[in-house]
Amino acid sequence: MAYILEAENLTKHYGRVKALTNFSLTVEPGSICGILGPNGSGKTTCLGIMLGAIKADNGSYEWFGKPASHHTRRRRIGALLESPNFYPHLSGVENLRVVAAIKNRGSKNIHTALQTTGLTSRRNSLYRTYSLGMKQRLAIASTLIVNPEALVLDEPTNGLDPQGIAEIRTLITEIGREGKTIILASHLLDEVEKVCTHVVILKAGDTIASGRVSDILGKDNQVEVASENMEALESAAKEISGLQSCKKEKDKLVLKFHTNVNTAELNGYFFDKGITLSHLVTKRKSLENLFLELTSSHA
Amino acid sequence: MRRLLRIEFIKVRSYGAFWIVLAIYALIFIMVTSTLRMIESSLSVSAVTFFSFPDVWHHLAYIASFMNILPAILIIMLITNEYTFKTFRQNLIDGLSREEIVYSKFILIGAVSVFLIGLIFLWGLVRGLIAGHFDDFGDVYKKIYFLLRLFVQMSGYMSVAALFAFILKRSAISILLYLVYVVAFERILRLRLPDEIDRFFPMKNFGGLIPDPGTIALQVPSDGSTLSPDAAIALAFAYILVCLGGCYLLVNRSDL
């Protein structure tokens, strides 16, 4: 089996609104793929199409190497799309029973799913009495009751408090470590950065970047340096080969390089020039910066 | 099919509103059939022989034929709820097919009919045995086919209701338009049409499945304003299938 999911040229327009244009994605087994974009960029549309809820205007997709039109393949996926959708008049555990019955599984995983998501004590309360965070946890519990081969999570930390967010991220990373494939949509850049191995960036339905997180992040390297004598530092820095840009920021100098930079060599270089560094930090470009860069250049 | 029935059962098992509507149905039915004056004013049948076998099945089915709107509204509620709570979408994502989403609601329609008619059967049996107006024990089941016709009729009312719910997706507007259609619109339409045509209309046809016991007792000859019972049953089944097909086309074409 080559790919868990293969989508090609998915397109969906609502009248004049181009929700998604020519979206393609391949997800390898065991990877955690992030779909990143601001609100309204087409994340939910693309997941909705791949989960069968939304009909694409164009394009095709396959789950587990076979055309996914057949609904039974969806039973092997744990999915959470947009907001948690449950029956308000049923308790948490009854809602999970509905999911288990649809997926044609027994209810033996319900207990562990509730435990993993910390809902055991409120399992018999009606869903409508749940807080937003609990609703979100129940949605995640529902994705776990089948021991899924792939997880599709749309904004899984929505509405959770910082502790809940941390717990869910740990959970996702743990599930990923078990070798399960995860597709995660988020508008939170640092969520994708912390959890994902691959990333696709969407803007207004268009794919503007895709690849390994490390590749996309590692395209250029940044180093922050500072010294007593900033003028000497700046003139020395400008002579370094492979320097892309040199920018003054407050009391620091931000150096961008085309290739990976060795901080020990850099330190030695300045030392040979008689400059003692008081500050030397490599700065991995945050996805946030990257994101703003990419989206603004396409504006 | 058992799986779909089980899914629907989990959904309604602890849904208070569902059981309240069924309880109201049972309560109204018991009250009406226990009040002599109401029996005599609505049926041209003596209250003394109302529970006599085998005619009791016809009498009870006829009374029940006025109450089909209640389970029909229940079905509208259950279907539009799924749209409101976006649970159809979730069911689909979890692994139900679009066909199964529609089938499960029609299975639910059958199950509600079976449940209510089971209650009516028990009520008729108990009251009939207490009344004791029968000569031969075989009489008890003789006209039980009226309960089968009631099944078709009740399921027909609910199938039309399901079609309204799948088209309109919202409960208030679906219930309103359904009632307008059942109570007024079809009748107004029928006013302008001759009997030969209007007997094919769904509500009129469903009504013809269980004729007024009084007119049968009086041996009023058929005036051609209704179909023969066999034709009426066949047409009712056809209407149920048309509703099922319509619901399927709607669900299959749209995003959920």
CSV table of N, CA and C in Angstrom, one decimal, chain A residues 150-280:
chain,number,residue,atom,x,y,z
A,150,ALA,N,-6.6,5.7,10.2
A,150,ALA,CA,-6.3,7.1,9.9
A,150,ALA,C,-7.2,8.0,10.7
A,151,LEU,N,-6.7,9.1,11.1
A,151,LEU,CA,-7.5,10.1,11.8
A,151,LEU,C,-7.5,11.4,11.0
A,152,VAL,N,-8.7,11.9,10.9
A,152,VAL,CA,-8.9,13.2,10.2
A,152,VAL,C,-9.4,14.2,11.3
A,153,LEU,N,-8.7,15.2,11.6
A,153,LEU,CA,-9.1,16.1,12.7
A,153,LEU,C,-9.1,17.5,12.1
A,154,ASP,N,-10.3,18.1,12.2
A,154,ASP,CA,-10.4,19.5,11.8
A,154,ASP,C,-10.5,20.4,13.0
A,155,GLU,N,-9.5,21.2,13.2
A,155,GLU,CA,-9.4,22.1,14.3
A,155,GLU,C,-9.7,21.4,15.6
A,156,PRO,N,-8.8,20.4,15.9
A,156,PRO,CA,-9.2,19.6,17.1
A,156,PRO,C,-9.0,20.3,18.5
A,157,THR,N,-8.3,21.4,18.5
A,157,THR,CA,-8.1,22.0,19.8
A,157,THR,C,-9.0,23.2,20.0
A,158,ASN,N,-10.0,23.4,19.0
A,158,ASN,CA,-10.9,24.5,19.1
A,158,ASN,C,-11.7,24.5,20.4
A,159,GLY,N,-11.7,25.6,21.1
A,159,GLY,CA,-12.5,25.7,22.3
A,159,GLY,C,-12.0,25.1,23.5
A,160,LEU,N,-10.8,24.6,23.4
A,160,LEU,CA,-10.2,24.0,24.6
A,160,LEU,C,-9.3,25.0,25.4
A,161,ASP,N,-9.2,24.8,26.7
A,161,ASP,CA,-8.4,25.7,27.5
A,161,ASP,C,-6.9,25.2,27.3
A,162,PRO,N,-5.9,26.1,27.7
A,162,PRO,CA,-4.5,25.7,27.4
A,162,PRO,C,-4.1,24.3,27.8
A,163,GLN,N,-4.7,23.9,29.0
A,163,GLN,CA,-4.3,22.5,29.4
A,163,GLN,C,-4.9,21.5,28.5
A,164,GLY,N,-6.2,21.7,28.1
A,164,GLY,CA,-6.8,20.8,27.1
A,164,GLY,C,-6.1,20.8,25.8
A,165,ILE,N,-5.6,21.9,25.3
A,165,ILE,CA,-4.9,22.0,24.1
A,165,ILE,C,-3.6,21.1,24.2
A,166,ALA,N,-2.9,21.3,25.3
A,166,ALA,CA,-1.7,20.6,25.5
A,166,ALA,C,-2.0,19.1,25.6
A,167,GLU,N,-3.0,18.7,26.2
A,167,GLU,CA,-3.4,17.3,26.3
A,167,GLU,C,-3.7,16.7,25.0
A,168,ILE,N,-4.5,17.4,24.2
A,168,ILE,CA,-4.9,16.9,22.9
A,168,ILE,C,-3.6,16.8,22.0
A,169,ARG,N,-2.8,17.8,22.1
A,169,ARG,CA,-1.5,17.7,21.2
A,169,ARG,C,-0.7,16.5,21.6
A,170,THR,N,-0.6,16.2,22.9
A,170,THR,CA,0.2,15.1,23.4
A,170,THR,C,-0.5,13.8,22.9
A,171,LEU,N,-1.8,13.8,22.9
A,171,LEU,CA,-2.6,12.6,22.5
A,171,LEU,C,-2.3,12.4,21.0
A,172,ILE,N,-2.4,13.5,20.2
A,172,ILE,CA,-2.2,13.3,18.8
A,172,ILE,C,-0.8,12.8,18.5
A,173,THR,N,0.2,13.4,19.2
A,173,THR,CA,1.6,12.9,19.0
A,173,THR,C,1.7,11.5,19.3
A,174,GLU,N,1.1,11.1,20.4
A,174,GLU,CA,1.1,9.7,20.9
A,174,GLU,C,0.5,8.7,19.8
A,175,ILE,N,-0.6,9.1,19.3
A,175,ILE,CA,-1.3,8.3,18.3
A,175,ILE,C,-0.4,8.2,17.1
A,176,GLY,N,0.2,9.3,16.7
A,176,GLY,CA,1.1,9.3,15.6
A,176,GLY,C,2.3,8.4,15.8
A,177,ARG,N,2.7,8.4,17.0
A,177,ARG,CA,3.9,7.5,17.3
A,177,ARG,C,3.5,6.0,17.2
A,178,GLU,N,2.2,5.7,17.4
A,178,GLU,CA,1.8,4.3,17.2
A,178,GLU,C,1.8,3.9,15.7
A,179,GLY,N,2.1,4.9,14.9
A,179,GLY,CA,2.2,4.6,13.4
A,179,GLY,C,1.0,4.9,12.7
A,180,LYS,N,0.0,5.5,13.4
A,180,LYS,CA,-1.2,5.9,12.7
A,180,LYS,C,-1.0,7.2,11.9
A,181,THR,N,-1.8,7.2,10.8
A,181,THR,CA,-1.7,8.4,9.9
A,181,THR,C,-2.7,9.4,10.4
A,182,ILE,N,-2.3,10.7,10.4
A,182,ILE,CA,-3.2,11.7,10.9
A,182,ILE,C,-3.2,12.9,9.9
A,183,ILE,N,-4.4,13.3,9.6
A,183,ILE,CA,-4.5,14.5,8.8
A,183,ILE,C,-5.2,15.6,9.6
A,184,LEU,N,-4.5,16.7,9.8
A,184,LEU,CA,-4.9,17.7,10.8
A,184,LEU,C,-5.1,19.0,10.1
A,185,ALA,N,-6.3,19.6,10.2
A,185,ALA,CA,-6.5,20.9,9.7
A,185,ALA,C,-6.4,21.9,10.8
A,186,SER,N,-5.8,23.0,10.6
A,186,SER,CA,-5.7,24.0,11.7
A,186,SER,C,-5.4,25.4,11.1
A,187,HIS,N,-5.9,26.4,11.9
A,187,HIS,CA,-5.4,27.7,11.5
A,187,HIS,C,-4.3,28.2,12.5
A,188,LEU,N,-4.0,27.3,13.5
A,188,LEU,CA,-3.0,27.6,14.5
A,188,LEU,C,-1.7,27.0,14.0
A,189,LEU,N,-0.8,28.0,13.6
A,189,LEU,CA,0.5,27.6,13.0
A,189,LEU,C,1.3,26.8,13.9
A,190,ASP,N,1.3,27.2,15.2
A,190,ASP,CA,2.3,26.5,16.0
A,190,ASP,C,1.8,25.1,16.4
A,191,GLU,N,0.5,24.9,16.2
A,191,GLU,CA,-0.1,23.5,16.4
A,191,GLU,C,0.5,22.6,15.3
A,192,VAL,N,0.4,23.1,14.1
A,192,VAL,CA,1.0,22.3,13.0
A,192,VAL,C,2.5,22.1,13.1
A,193,GLU,N,3.1,23.1,13.5
A,193,GLU,CA,4.6,23.1,13.7
A,193,GLU,C,5.0,22.1,14.7
A,194,LYS,N,4.2,22.0,15.8
A,194,LYS,CA,4.6,21.1,16.9
A,194,LYS,C,4.2,19.7,16.6
A,195,VAL,N,3.2,19.4,15.8
A,195,VAL,CA,2.7,18.1,15.7
A,195,VAL,C,3.0,17.4,14.4
A,196,CYS,N,3.1,18.2,13.3
A,196,CYS,CA,3.0,17.6,12.0
A,196,CYS,C,4.4,17.3,11.4
A,197,THR,N,4.4,16.3,10.5
A,197,THR,CA,5.6,16.0,9.7
A,197,THR,C,5.5,16.6,8.3
A,198,HIS,N,4.3,16.7,7.8
A,198,HIS,CA,4.1,17.3,6.5
A,198,HIS,C,3.1,18.5,6.6
A,199,VAL,N,3.1,19.4,5.7
A,199,VAL,CA,2.2,20.5,5.7
A,199,VAL,C,1.8,20.9,4.3
A,200,VAL,N,0.5,21.3,4.2
A,200,VAL,CA,0.0,21.9,3.0
A,200,VAL,C,-0.6,23.3,3.5
A,201,ILE,N,-0.2,24.3,2.7
A,201,ILE,CA,-0.8,25.6,3.1
A,201,ILE,C,-1.8,26.1,2.1
A,202,LEU,N,-3.0,26.4,2.6
A,202,LEU,CA,-4.0,26.9,1.7
A,202,LEU,C,-4.3,28.3,1.9
A,203,LYS,N,-4.7,29.0,0.8
A,203,LYS,CA,-5.2,30.4,0.9
A,203,LYS,C,-6.3,30.6,-0.1
A,204,ALA,N,-7.4,31.0,0.4
A,204,ALA,CA,-8.6,31.2,-0.5
A,204,ALA,C,-8.8,30.0,-1.5
A,205,GLY,N,-8.6,28.8,-1.0
A,205,GLY,CA,-8.8,27.6,-1.9
A,205,GLY,C,-7.7,27.2,-2.7
A,206,ASP,N,-6.6,28.0,-2.8
A,206,ASP,CA,-5.4,27.6,-3.5
A,206,ASP,C,-4.4,27.1,-2.6
A,207,THR,N,-3.7,26.0,-3.1
A,207,THR,CA,-2.5,25.5,-2.4
A,207,THR,C,-1.3,26.4,-2.7
A,208,ILE,N,-0.7,27.0,-1.7
A,208,ILE,CA,0.4,27.8,-1.9
A,208,ILE,C,1.7,27.2,-1.5
A,209,ALA,N,1.7,26.2,-0.8
A,209,ALA,CA,2.9,25.5,-0.4
A,209,ALA,C,2.6,24.1,0.1
A,210,SER,N,3.5,23.1,-0.2
A,210,SER,CA,3.3,21.8,0.5
A,210,SER,C,4.6,21.1,0.5
A,211,GLY,N,4.7,20.2,1.5
A,211,GLY,CA,6.0,19.4,1.6
A,211,GLY,C,6.2,19.1,3.1
A,212,ARG,N,7.4,18.6,3.4
A,212,ARG,CA,7.8,18.3,4.8
A,212,ARG,C,7.9,19.6,5.6
A,213,VAL,N,7.5,19.5,6.8
A,213,VAL,CA,7.6,20.7,7.6
A,213,VAL,C,9.0,21.2,7.7
A,214,SER,N,9.9,20.2,7.9
A,214,SER,CA,11.3,20.6,8.0
A,214,SER,C,11.9,21.3,6.7
A,215,ASP,N,11.4,20.8,5.6
A,215,ASP,CA,11.8,21.4,4.3
A,215,ASP,C,11.3,22.8,4.2
A,216,ILE,N,10.0,23.0,4.5
A,216,ILE,CA,9.5,24.3,4.3
A,216,ILE,C,10.0,25.2,5.3
A,217,LEU,N,10.3,24.7,6.5
A,217,LEU,CA,10.8,25.6,7.6
A,217,LEU,C,12.3,25.9,7.4
A,218,GLY,N,13.0,24.9,6.8
A,218,GLY,CA,14.4,24.9,6.7
A,218,GLY,C,15.0,25.6,5.4
A,219,LYS,N,14.1,26.3,4.7
A,219,LYS,CA,14.5,26.9,3.4
A,219,LYS,C,15.6,27.9,3.6
A,220,ASP,N,15.4,28.7,4.7
A,220,ASP,CA,16.5,29.6,5.0
A,220,ASP,C,16.7,29.6,6.5
A,221,ASN,N,17.9,29.9,6.8
A,221,ASN,CA,18.3,29.9,8.3
A,221,ASN,C,18.5,31.3,8.8
A,222,GLN,N,18.1,31.5,10.0
A,222,GLN,CA,18.3,32.8,10.6
A,222,GLN,C,19.1,32.7,11.8
A,223,VAL,N,20.0,33.7,12.0
A,223,VAL,CA,20.8,33.7,13.3
A,223,VAL,C,20.7,35.1,13.8
A,224,GLU,N,20.5,35.2,15.1
A,224,GLU,CA,20.5,36.5,15.8
A,224,GLU,C,21.9,36.7,16.5
A,225,VAL,N,22.5,37.8,16.2
A,225,VAL,CA,23.8,38.0,16.9
A,225,VAL,C,23.8,39.4,17.5
A,226,ALA,N,24.6,39.6,18.5
A,226,ALA,CA,24.7,40.9,19.1
A,226,ALA,C,26.1,41.1,19.7
A,227,SER,N,26.6,42.3,19.8
A,227,SER,CA,27.9,42.5,20.4
A,227,SER,C,28.0,43.9,20.9
A,228,GLU,N,29.1,44.2,21.7
A,228,GLU,CA,29.3,45.5,22.3
A,228,GLU,C,29.4,46.5,21.1
A,229,ASN,N,30.1,46.1,20.1
A,229,ASN,CA,30.4,47.0,19.0
A,229,ASN,C,29.6,46.6,17.8
A,230,MET,N,28.4,47.2,17.7
A,230,MET,CA,27.4,46.7,16.7
A,230,MET,C,27.9,47.1,15.3
A,231,GLU,N,28.5,48.3,15.1
A,231,GLU,CA,29.0,48.7,13.8
A,231,GLU,C,30.0,47.8,13.2
A,232,ALA,N,30.9,47.4,14.0
A,232,ALA,CA,32.0,46.4,13.6
A,232,ALA,C,31.3,45.1,13.3
A,233,LEU,N,30.4,44.7,14.1
A,233,LEU,CA,29.7,43.5,13.9
A,233,LEU,C,29.0,43.5,12.5
A,234,GLU,N,28.3,44.6,12.2
A,234,GLU,CA,27.5,44.6,11.0
A,234,GLU,C,28.4,44.6,9.8
A,235,SER,N,29.5,45.4,9.8
A,235,SER,CA,30.4,45.4,8.6
A,235,SER,C,31.1,44.0,8.5
A,236,ALA,N,31.4,43.4,9.6
A,236,ALA,CA,32.0,42.0,9.5
A,236,ALA,C,31.0,41.0,8.9
A,237,ALA,N,29.8,41.2,9.4
A,237,ALA,CA,28.7,40.2,9.0
A,237,ALA,C,28.5,40.3,7.5
A,238,LYS,N,28.5,41.5,6.9
A,238,LYS,CA,28.2,41.7,5.5
A,238,LYS,C,29.2,41.0,4.6
A,239,GLU,N,30.4,40.7,5.2
A,239,GLU,CA,31.4,40.0,4.4
A,239,GLU,C,31.3,38.5,4.3
A,240,ILE,N,30.4,38.0,5.1
A,240,ILE,CA,30.3,36.5,5.2
A,240,ILE,C,29.7,36.0,3.9
A,241,SER,N,30.3,34.9,3.3
A,241,SER,CA,29.8,34.4,2.1
A,241,SER,C,28.6,33.6,2.4
A,242,GLY,N,27.6,33.6,1.5
A,242,GLY,CA,26.4,32.8,1.7
A,242,GLY,C,25.3,33.6,2.5
A,243,LEU,N,25.6,34.8,2.8
A,243,LEU,CA,24.6,35.6,3.5
A,243,LEU,C,23.6,36.1,2.6
A,244,GLN,N,22.3,36.0,3.0
A,244,GLN,CA,21.2,36.4,2.1
A,244,GLN,C,20.8,37.9,2.5
A,245,SER,N,20.7,38.1,3.8
A,245,SER,CA,20.3,39.5,4.2
A,245,SER,C,20.8,39.7,5.6
A,246,CYS,N,20.9,41.0,5.9
A,246,CYS,CA,21.4,41.4,7.3
A,246,CYS,C,20.5,42.5,7.7
A,247,LYS,N,19.8,42.3,8.8
A,247,LYS,CA,18.8,43.3,9.2
A,247,LYS,C,19.0,43.7,10.7
A,248,LYS,N,18.9,45.0,10.9
A,248,LYS,CA,19.1,45.4,12.3
A,248,LYS,C,17.7,45.4,13.0
A,249,GLU,N,17.7,44.7,14.1
A,249,GLU,CA,16.4,44.7,14.9
A,249,GLU,C,16.7,45.0,16.3
A,250,LYS,N,16.3,46.2,16.8
A,250,LYS,CA,16.5,46.7,18.1
A,250,LYS,C,18.0,46.6,18.4
A,251,ASP,N,18.5,45.8,19.4
A,251,ASP,CA,19.9,45.8,19.7
A,251,ASP,C,20.6,44.5,19.1
A,252,LYS,N,19.8,43.9,18.2
A,252,LYS,CA,20.4,42.7,17.6
A,252,LYS,C,20.5,42.8,16.1
A,253,LEU,N,21.2,41.8,15.5
A,253,LEU,CA,21.4,41.8,14.1
A,253,LEU,C,20.8,40.4,13.7
A,254,VAL,N,19.9,40.4,12.7
A,254,VAL,CA,19.3,39.2,12.2
A,254,VAL,C,20.0,38.8,10.9
A,255,LEU,N,20.7,37.7,10.9
A,255,LEU,CA,21.4,37.3,9.6
A,255,LEU,C,20.6,36.1,9.0
A,256,LYS,N,20.3,36.3,7.7
A,256,LYS,CA,19.7,35.2,7.0
A,256,LYS,C,20.7,34.6,6.1
A,257,PHE,N,20.7,33.2,6.0
A,257,PHE,CA,21.6,32.5,5.2
A,257,PHE,C,20.9,31.7,4.2
A,258,HIS,N,21.6,31.4,3.0
A,258,HIS,CA,20.9,30.6,2.0
A,258,HIS,C,20.9,29.1,2.5
A,259,THR,N,22.0,28.7,3.1
A,259,THR,CA,22.1,27.3,3.5
A,259,THR,C,22.2,27.2,5.1
A,260,ASN,N,22.2,26.0,5.5
A,260,ASN,CA,22.3,25.8,6.9
A,260,ASN,C,23.6,26.4,7.5
A,261,VAL,N,23.5,26.9,8.7
A,261,VAL,CA,24.6,27.7,9.2
A,261,VAL,C,25.1,27.0,10.4
A,262,ASN,N,26.5,27.0,10.5
A,262,ASN,CA,27.1,26.4,11.7
A,262,ASN,C,27.5,27.5,12.7
A,263,THR,N,26.8,27.5,13.8
A,263,THR,CA,27.0,28.6,14.8
A,263,THR,C,28.4,28.6,15.3
A,264,ALA,N,29.1,27.4,15.5
A,264,ALA,CA,30.4,27.4,16.0
A,264,ALA,C,31.4,28.1,15.0
A,265,GLU,N,31.2,27.8,13.7
A,265,GLU,CA,32.0,28.5,12.7
A,265,GLU,C,31.8,30.0,12.7
A,266,LEU,N,30.5,30.3,12.8
A,266,LEU,CA,30.1,31.7,12.8
A,266,LEU,C,30.8,32.5,14.0
A,267,ASN,N,30.7,31.9,15.1
A,267,ASN,CA,31.3,32.4,16.4
A,267,ASN,C,32.8,32.6,16.2
A,268,GLY,N,33.5,31.6,15.6
A,268,GLY,CA,34.9,31.6,15.3
A,268,GLY,C,35.3,32.7,14.4
A,269,TYR,N,34.4,32.9,13.3
A,269,TYR,CA,34.7,33.9,12.3
A,269,TYR,C,34.7,35.3,12.9
A,270,PHE,N,33.7,35.6,13.8
A,270,PHE,CA,33.6,36.9,14.4
A,270,PHE,C,34.8,37.1,15.4
A,271,PHE,N,35.1,36.0,16.1
A,271,PHE,CA,36.2,36.1,17.1
A,271,PHE,C,37.5,36.4,16.4
A,272,ASP,N,37.7,35.8,15.2
A,272,ASP,CA,39.0,36.1,14.4
A,272,ASP,C,39.0,37.6,14.0
A,273,LYS,N,37.8,38.1,13.8
A,273,LYS,CA,37.8,39.6,13.4
A,273,LYS,C,37.9,40.5,14.6
A,274,GLY,N,38.0,39.9,15.8
A,274,GLY,CA,38.2,40.7,17.0
A,274,GLY,C,36.9,41.1,17.6
A,275,ILE,N,35.8,40.4,17.2
A,275,ILE,CA,34.5,40.8,17.8
A,275,ILE,C,34.0,39.7,18.7
A,276,THR,N,33.7,40.1,19.9
A,276,THR,CA,33.2,39.1,20.9
A,276,THR,C,31.6,39.2,20.9
A,277,LEU,N,31.0,38.1,20.6
A,277,LEU,CA,29.6,38.1,20.6
A,277,LEU,C,29.0,38.0,22.0
A,278,SER,N,28.0,38.8,22.2
A,278,SER,CA,27.3,38.7,23.5
A,278,SER,C,26.0,37.9,23.4
A,279,HIS,N,25.6,37.6,22.1
A,279,HIS,CA,24.4,37.0,21.9
A,279,HIS,C,24.5,36.2,20.6
A,280,LEU,N,24.1,34.9,20.6
A,280,LEU,CA,24.2,34.1,19.4
A,280,LEU,C,23.1,33.1,19.5
